[in-house]
Short mmCIF file of C-alpha atoms and ligand atoms in Angstrom, two decimals:
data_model
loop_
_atom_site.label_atom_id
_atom_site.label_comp_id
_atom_site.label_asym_id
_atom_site.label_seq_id
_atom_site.Cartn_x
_atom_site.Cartn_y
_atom_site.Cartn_z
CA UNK A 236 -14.26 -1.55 -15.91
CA UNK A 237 -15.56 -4.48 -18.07
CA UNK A 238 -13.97 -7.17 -19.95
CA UNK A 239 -11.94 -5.42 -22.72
CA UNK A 240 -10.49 -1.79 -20.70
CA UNK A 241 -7.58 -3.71 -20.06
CA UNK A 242 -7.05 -4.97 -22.66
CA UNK A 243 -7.83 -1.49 -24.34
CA UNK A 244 -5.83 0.53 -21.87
CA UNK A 245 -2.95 -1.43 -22.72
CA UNK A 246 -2.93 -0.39 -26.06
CA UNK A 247 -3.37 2.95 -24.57
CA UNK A 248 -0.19 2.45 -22.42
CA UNK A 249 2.30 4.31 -24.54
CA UNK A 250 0.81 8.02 -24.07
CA UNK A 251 -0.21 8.13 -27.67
CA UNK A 252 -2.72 8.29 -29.47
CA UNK A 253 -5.05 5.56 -31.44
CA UNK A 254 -7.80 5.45 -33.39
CA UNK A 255 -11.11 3.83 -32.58
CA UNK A 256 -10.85 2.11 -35.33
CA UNK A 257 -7.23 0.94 -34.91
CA UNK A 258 -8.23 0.12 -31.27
CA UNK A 259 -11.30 -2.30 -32.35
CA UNK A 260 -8.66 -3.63 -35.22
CA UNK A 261 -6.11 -4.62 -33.08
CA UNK A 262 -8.24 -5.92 -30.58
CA UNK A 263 -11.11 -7.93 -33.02
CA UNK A 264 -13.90 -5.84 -31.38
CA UNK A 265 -16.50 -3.27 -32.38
CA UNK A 266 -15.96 0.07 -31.83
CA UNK A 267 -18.94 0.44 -29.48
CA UNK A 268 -16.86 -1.89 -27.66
CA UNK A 269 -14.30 -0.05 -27.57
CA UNK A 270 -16.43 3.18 -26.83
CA UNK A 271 -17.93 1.01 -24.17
CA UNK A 272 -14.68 -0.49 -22.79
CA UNK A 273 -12.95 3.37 -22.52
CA UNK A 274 -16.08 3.98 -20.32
CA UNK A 275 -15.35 2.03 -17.27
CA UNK A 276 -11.54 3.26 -17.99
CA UNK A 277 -12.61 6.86 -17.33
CA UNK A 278 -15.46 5.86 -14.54
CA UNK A 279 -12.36 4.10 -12.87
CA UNK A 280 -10.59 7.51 -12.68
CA UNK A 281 -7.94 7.01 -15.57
CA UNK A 282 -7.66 10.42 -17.18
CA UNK A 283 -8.53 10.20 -21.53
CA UNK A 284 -8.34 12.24 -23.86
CA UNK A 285 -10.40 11.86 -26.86
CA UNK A 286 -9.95 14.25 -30.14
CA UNK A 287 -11.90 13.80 -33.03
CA UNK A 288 -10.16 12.89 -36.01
CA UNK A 289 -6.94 11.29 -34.07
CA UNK A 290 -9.12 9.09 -31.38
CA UNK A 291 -7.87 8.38 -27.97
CA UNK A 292 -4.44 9.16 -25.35
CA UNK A 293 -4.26 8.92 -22.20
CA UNK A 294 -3.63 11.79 -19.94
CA UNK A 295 -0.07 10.21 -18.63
CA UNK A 296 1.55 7.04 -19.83
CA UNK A 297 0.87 3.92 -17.62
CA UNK A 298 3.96 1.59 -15.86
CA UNK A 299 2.28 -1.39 -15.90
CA UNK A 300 3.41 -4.35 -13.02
CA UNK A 301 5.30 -6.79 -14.79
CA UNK A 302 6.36 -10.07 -13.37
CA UNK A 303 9.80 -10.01 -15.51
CA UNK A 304 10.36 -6.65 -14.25
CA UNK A 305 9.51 -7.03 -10.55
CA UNK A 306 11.78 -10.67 -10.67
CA UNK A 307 14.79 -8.25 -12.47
CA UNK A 308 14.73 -5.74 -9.47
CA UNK A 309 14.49 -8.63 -6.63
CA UNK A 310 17.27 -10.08 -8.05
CA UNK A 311 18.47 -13.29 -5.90
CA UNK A 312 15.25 -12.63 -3.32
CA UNK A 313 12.90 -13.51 -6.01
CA UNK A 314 13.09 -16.70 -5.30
CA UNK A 315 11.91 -16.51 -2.19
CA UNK A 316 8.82 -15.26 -3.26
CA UNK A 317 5.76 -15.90 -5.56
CA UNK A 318 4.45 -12.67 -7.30
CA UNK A 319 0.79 -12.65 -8.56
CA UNK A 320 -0.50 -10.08 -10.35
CA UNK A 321 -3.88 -9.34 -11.32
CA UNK A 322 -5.67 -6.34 -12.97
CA UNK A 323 -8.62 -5.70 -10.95
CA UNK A 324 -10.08 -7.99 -7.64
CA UNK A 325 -12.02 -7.06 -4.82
CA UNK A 326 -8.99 -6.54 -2.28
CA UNK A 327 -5.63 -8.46 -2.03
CA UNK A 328 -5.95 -9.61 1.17
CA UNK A 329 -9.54 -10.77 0.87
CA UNK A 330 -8.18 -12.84 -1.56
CA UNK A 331 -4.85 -13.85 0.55
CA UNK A 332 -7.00 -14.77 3.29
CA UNK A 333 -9.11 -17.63 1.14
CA UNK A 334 -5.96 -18.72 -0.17
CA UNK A 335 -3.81 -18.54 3.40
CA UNK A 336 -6.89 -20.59 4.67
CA UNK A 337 -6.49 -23.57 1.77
CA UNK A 338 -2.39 -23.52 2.03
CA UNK A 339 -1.16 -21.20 0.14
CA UNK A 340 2.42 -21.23 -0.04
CA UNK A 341 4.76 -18.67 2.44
CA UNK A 342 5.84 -15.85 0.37
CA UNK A 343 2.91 -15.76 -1.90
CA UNK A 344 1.95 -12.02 -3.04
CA UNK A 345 -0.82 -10.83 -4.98
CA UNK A 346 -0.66 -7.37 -6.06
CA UNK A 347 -3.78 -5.51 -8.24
CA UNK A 348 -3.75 -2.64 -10.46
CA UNK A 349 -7.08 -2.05 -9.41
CA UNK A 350 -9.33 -2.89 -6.40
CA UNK A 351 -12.83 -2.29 -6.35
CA UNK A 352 -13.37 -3.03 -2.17
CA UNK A 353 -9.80 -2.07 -0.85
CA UNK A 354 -9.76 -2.04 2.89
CA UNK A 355 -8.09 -0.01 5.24
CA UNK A 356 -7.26 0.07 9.06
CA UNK A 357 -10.68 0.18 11.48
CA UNK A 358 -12.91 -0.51 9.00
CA UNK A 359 -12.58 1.79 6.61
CA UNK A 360 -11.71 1.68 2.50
CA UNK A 361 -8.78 2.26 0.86
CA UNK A 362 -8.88 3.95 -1.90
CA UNK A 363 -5.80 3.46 -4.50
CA UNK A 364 -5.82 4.75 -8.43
CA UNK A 365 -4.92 2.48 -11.41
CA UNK A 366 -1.38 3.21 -12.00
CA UNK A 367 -0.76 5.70 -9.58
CA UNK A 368 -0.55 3.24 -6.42
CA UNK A 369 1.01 0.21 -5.38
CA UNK A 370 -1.77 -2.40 -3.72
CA UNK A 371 -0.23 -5.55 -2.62
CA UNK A 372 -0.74 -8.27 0.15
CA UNK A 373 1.92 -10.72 1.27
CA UNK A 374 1.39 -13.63 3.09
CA UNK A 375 4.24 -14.72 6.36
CA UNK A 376 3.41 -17.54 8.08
CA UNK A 377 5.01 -18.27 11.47
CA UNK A 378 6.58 -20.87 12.98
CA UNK A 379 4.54 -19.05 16.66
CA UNK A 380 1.16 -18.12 17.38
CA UNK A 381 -0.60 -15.27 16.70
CA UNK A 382 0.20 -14.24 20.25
CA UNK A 383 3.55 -13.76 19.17
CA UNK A 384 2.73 -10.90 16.77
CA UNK A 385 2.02 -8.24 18.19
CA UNK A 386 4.87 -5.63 16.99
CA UNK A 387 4.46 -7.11 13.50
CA UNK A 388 2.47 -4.04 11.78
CA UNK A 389 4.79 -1.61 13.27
CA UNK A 390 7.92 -3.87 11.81
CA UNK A 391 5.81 -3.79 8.76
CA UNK A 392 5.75 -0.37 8.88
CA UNK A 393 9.96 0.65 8.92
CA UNK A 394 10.10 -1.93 6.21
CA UNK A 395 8.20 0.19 4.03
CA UNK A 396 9.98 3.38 5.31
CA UNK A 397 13.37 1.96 4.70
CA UNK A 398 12.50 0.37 1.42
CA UNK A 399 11.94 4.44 0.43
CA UNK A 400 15.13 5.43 1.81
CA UNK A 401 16.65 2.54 -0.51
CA UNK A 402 15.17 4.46 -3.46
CA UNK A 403 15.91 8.06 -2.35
CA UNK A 404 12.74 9.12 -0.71
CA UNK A 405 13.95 11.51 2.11
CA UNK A 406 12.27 12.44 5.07
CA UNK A 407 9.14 9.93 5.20
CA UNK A 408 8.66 8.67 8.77
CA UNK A 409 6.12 6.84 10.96
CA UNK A 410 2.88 7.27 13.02
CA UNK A 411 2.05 4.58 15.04
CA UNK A 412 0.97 2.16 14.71
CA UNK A 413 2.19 1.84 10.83
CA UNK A 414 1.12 4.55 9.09
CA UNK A 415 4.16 6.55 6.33
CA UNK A 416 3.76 10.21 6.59
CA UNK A 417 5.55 12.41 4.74
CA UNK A 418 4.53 16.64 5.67
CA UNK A 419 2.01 15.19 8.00
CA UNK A 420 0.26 13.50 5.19
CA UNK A 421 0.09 9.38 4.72
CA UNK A 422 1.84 8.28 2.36
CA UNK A 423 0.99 4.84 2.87
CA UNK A 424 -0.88 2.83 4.88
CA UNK A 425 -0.60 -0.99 6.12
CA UNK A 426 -3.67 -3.59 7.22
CA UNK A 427 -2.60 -6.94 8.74
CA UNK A 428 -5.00 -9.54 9.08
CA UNK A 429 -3.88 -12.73 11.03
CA UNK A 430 -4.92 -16.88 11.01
CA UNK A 431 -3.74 -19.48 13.26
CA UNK A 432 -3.97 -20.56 16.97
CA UNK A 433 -2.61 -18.84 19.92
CA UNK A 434 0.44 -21.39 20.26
CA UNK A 435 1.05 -21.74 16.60
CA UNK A 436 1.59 -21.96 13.81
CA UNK A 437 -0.02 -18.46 12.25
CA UNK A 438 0.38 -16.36 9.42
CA UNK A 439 -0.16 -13.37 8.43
CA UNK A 440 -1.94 -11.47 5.26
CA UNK A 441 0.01 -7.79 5.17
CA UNK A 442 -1.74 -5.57 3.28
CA UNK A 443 0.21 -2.37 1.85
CA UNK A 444 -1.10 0.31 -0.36
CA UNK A 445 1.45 2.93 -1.36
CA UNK A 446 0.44 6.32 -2.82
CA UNK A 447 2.95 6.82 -5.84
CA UNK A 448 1.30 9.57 -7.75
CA UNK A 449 -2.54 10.09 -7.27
CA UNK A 450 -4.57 12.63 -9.00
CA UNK A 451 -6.17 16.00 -7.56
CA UNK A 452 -10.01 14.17 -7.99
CA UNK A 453 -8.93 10.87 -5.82
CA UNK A 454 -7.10 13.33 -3.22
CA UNK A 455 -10.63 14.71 -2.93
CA UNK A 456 -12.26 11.58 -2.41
CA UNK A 457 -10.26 10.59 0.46
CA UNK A 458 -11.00 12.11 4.11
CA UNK A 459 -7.67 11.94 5.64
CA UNK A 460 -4.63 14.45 4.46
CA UNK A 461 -2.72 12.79 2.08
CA UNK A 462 0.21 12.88 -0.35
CA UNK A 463 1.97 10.64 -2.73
CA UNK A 464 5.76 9.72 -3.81
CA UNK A 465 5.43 12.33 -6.88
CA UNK A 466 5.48 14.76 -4.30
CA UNK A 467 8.13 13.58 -1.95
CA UNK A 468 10.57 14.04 -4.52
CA UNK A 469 10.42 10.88 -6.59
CA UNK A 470 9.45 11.94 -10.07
CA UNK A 471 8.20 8.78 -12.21
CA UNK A 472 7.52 6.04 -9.51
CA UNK A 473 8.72 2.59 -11.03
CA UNK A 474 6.37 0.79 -9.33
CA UNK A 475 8.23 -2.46 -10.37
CA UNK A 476 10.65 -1.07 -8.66
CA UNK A 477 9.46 -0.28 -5.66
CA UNK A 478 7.46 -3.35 -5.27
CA UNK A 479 10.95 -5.58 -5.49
CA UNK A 480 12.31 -2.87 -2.79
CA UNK A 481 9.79 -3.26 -0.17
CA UNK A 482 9.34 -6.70 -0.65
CA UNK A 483 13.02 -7.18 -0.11
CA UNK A 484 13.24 -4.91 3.19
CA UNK A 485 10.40 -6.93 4.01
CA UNK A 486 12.24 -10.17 4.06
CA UNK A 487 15.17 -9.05 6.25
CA UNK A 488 12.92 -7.11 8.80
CA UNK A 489 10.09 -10.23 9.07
CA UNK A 490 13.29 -12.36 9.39
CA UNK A 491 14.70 -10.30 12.37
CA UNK A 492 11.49 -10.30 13.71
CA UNK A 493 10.48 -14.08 13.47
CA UNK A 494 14.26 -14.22 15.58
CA UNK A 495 14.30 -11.07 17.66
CA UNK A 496 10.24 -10.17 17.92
CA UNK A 497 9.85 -6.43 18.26
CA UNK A 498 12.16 -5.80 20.19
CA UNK A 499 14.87 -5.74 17.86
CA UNK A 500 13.38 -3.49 15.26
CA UNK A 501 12.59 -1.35 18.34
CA UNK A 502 15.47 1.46 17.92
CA UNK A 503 15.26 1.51 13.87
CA UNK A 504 11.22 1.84 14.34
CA UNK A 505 12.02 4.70 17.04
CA UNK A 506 14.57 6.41 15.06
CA UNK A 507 11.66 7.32 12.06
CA UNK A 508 8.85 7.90 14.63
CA UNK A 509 7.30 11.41 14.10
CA UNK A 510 5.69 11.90 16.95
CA UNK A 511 8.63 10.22 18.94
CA UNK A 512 8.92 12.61 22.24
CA UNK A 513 5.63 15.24 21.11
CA UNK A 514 2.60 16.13 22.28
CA UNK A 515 -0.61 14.37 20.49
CA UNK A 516 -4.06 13.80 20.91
CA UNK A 517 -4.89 9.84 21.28
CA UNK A 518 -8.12 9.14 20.39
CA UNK A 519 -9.33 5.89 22.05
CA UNK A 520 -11.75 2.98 20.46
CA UNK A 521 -14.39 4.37 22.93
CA UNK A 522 -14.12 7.97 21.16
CA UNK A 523 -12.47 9.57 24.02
CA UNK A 524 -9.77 12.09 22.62
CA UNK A 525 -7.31 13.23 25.34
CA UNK A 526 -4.13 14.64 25.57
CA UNK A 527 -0.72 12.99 25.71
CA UNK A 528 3.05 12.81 25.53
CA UNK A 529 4.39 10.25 23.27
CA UNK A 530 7.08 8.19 25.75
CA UNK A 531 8.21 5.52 22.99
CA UNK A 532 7.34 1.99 21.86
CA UNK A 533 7.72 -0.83 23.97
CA UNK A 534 9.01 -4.31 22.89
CA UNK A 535 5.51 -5.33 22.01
CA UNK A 536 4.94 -2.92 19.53
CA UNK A 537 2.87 -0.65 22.04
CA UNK A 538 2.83 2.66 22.57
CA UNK A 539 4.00 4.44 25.78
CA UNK A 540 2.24 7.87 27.21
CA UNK A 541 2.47 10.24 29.74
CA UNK A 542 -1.32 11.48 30.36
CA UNK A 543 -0.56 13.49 33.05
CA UNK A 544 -0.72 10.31 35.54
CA UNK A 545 2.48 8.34 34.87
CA UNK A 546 3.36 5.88 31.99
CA UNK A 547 0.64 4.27 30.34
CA UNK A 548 0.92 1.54 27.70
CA UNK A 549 -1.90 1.87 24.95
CA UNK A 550 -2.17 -1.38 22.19
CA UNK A 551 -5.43 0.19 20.25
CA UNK A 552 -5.78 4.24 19.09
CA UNK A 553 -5.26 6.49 16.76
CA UNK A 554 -2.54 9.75 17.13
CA UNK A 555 -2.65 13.02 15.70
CA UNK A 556 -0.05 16.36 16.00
CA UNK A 557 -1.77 18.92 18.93
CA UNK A 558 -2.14 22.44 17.17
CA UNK A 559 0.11 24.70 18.67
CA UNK A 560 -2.30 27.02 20.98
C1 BTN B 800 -4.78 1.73 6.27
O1 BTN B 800 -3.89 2.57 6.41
O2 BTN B 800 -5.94 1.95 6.61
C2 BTN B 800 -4.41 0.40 5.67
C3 BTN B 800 -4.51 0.43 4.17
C4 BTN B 800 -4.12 -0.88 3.53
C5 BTN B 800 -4.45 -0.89 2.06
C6 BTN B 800 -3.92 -2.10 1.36
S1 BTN B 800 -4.03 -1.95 -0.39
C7 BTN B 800 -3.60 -3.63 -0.56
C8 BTN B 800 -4.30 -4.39 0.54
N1 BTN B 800 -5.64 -4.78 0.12
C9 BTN B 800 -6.58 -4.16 0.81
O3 BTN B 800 -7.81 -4.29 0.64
N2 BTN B 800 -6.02 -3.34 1.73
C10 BTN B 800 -4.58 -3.42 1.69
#
């Protein structure tokens, strides 16, 4: 995108449609630039349509984050928080990481409509749509050490679950260590990065990208199954909305947590696990996939298996359903 498609798809916002020529009126520009503007929109995945004689619409109106909006849903909790929003960065939390590291204040957030380098879990990239996710990263810090948090990404986790039950979303659940599934297909996905010293203080940058309605072409570009909010039953996602929601489950459950640690999160966390009590196949750092029964969580936020050998406790891996032989 370059300098004027947001201000462009703004203009856009409504659904309707505008003329080049209106489009390089309002906005004091050419209307190459504005040819060259809608561009980058289109190379950034926003659906256009473009009709001669009538000019431009988009392909589905666009709820924009809104700072007045997001303050309006929060309600009293606003306060306790300091929203940032930007239209297009590298990645939230590289961002809330420079900032954590020169003081930035507890409860700041910076949410993007678009990221160019969003990061996911193990290395990988996240890959969100502009208007059709919710990319945010919110910054604790901790009266403890970073010793103290492990647990946190699975508390993380139920917040985000529970924020969706708040706004109707039925039957979403978790795969450990944080990941929302709904059908067996992530709806969301959470990357915590952590500063600090062992004995404390720390904080941490938690990184949450929610699917809310993503078209068929990102689907394809990403290589895990995945769904959005559209089709858990949601309709229009007010992403406003929904950003106030999990924000404010994530106050009360990084509250009980800074009291209680994992351990008393354990039975809500249990409660939504999907694989709670079912046979999976762990796959291990060192590549080593093996079969397991899921036992629980433990108060640390790990997970417990039978392998065939007695109870094991595993902090690092990745789950997924055995097909029924
Ligand atoms: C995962 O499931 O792999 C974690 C995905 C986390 C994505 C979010 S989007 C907002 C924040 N910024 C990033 O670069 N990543 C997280």
């Amino acid at each position: 995108m370059n300098a004027h498609s947001f201000a462009v798809l703004r203009l856009l916002a409504d659904g309707a449609f505008h003329s080049g020529e209106a489009l390089a009126q309002r906005l004091d520009l050419s209307r190459a630039s504005i040819w060259q503007a809608l561009q980058g929109v289109e190379a950034a995945g926003v659906e256009l349509y473009s009709v001669r004689g009538r000019g431009y619409r988009l392909a589905a109106p666009i709820d924009w984050l809104d700072g007045q909006r997001i303050a309006e849903a929060q309600g009293a909790s606003a306060a306790r928080f300091h929203v940032e929003l930007h239209d297009e960065i590298d990645s939230t939390n590289t961002l809330l990481m420079q900032r954590a590291a020169v003081g930035a204040a507890h409860g700041t957030v910076i949410a993007a409509e678009r990221q160019t380098a969003g990061r996911g879990r193990l290395g990988r990239r996240w890959q969100g749509e502009l208007g059709g996710s919710l990319m945010f990263s919110l910054l604790w810090r901790f009266p403890f050490g970073v010793a103290q948090l492990s647990g946190l990404s699975l508390a993380v986790g139920l917040a985000i679950v529970q924020a969706l039950e708040q706004l109707g979303v039925q039957g979403a659940g978790l795969k450990w260590p944080n990941d929302v599934l709904y059908q067996g297909r992530k709806l969301a996905g959470v990357l915590i990065e952590v500063q600090g010293d062992a004995l404390g203080p720390s904080c941490a940058v938690i990184g949450i990208g929610i699917n809310c309605r993503l078209s068929a072409a990102t689907q394809a570009t990403i290589d895990q199954a995945v769904t959005d909010l559209a089709q858990a039953g949601m309709g229009a996602v007010p992403r406003n909305r929904l950003l106030a929601a999990v924000l404010g489950e994530l106050a009360v459950v990084l509250a009980r947590f800074e009291r209680d640690g994992f351990a008393g999160l354990l039975g809500d966390w249990q409660a939504r696990h999907l694989f709670h009590r079912r046979e999976v196949d762990l796959l291990a750092p060192s590549g080593l996939r093996r079969a397991v029964a899921v036992l629980g969580v433990d108060a640390d936020g790990a997970l417990l298996v039978d392998g065939g050998a007695g109870v094991e406790t595993v902090r690092v891996g990745e789950l997924s359903l055995r097909a029924k032989s």
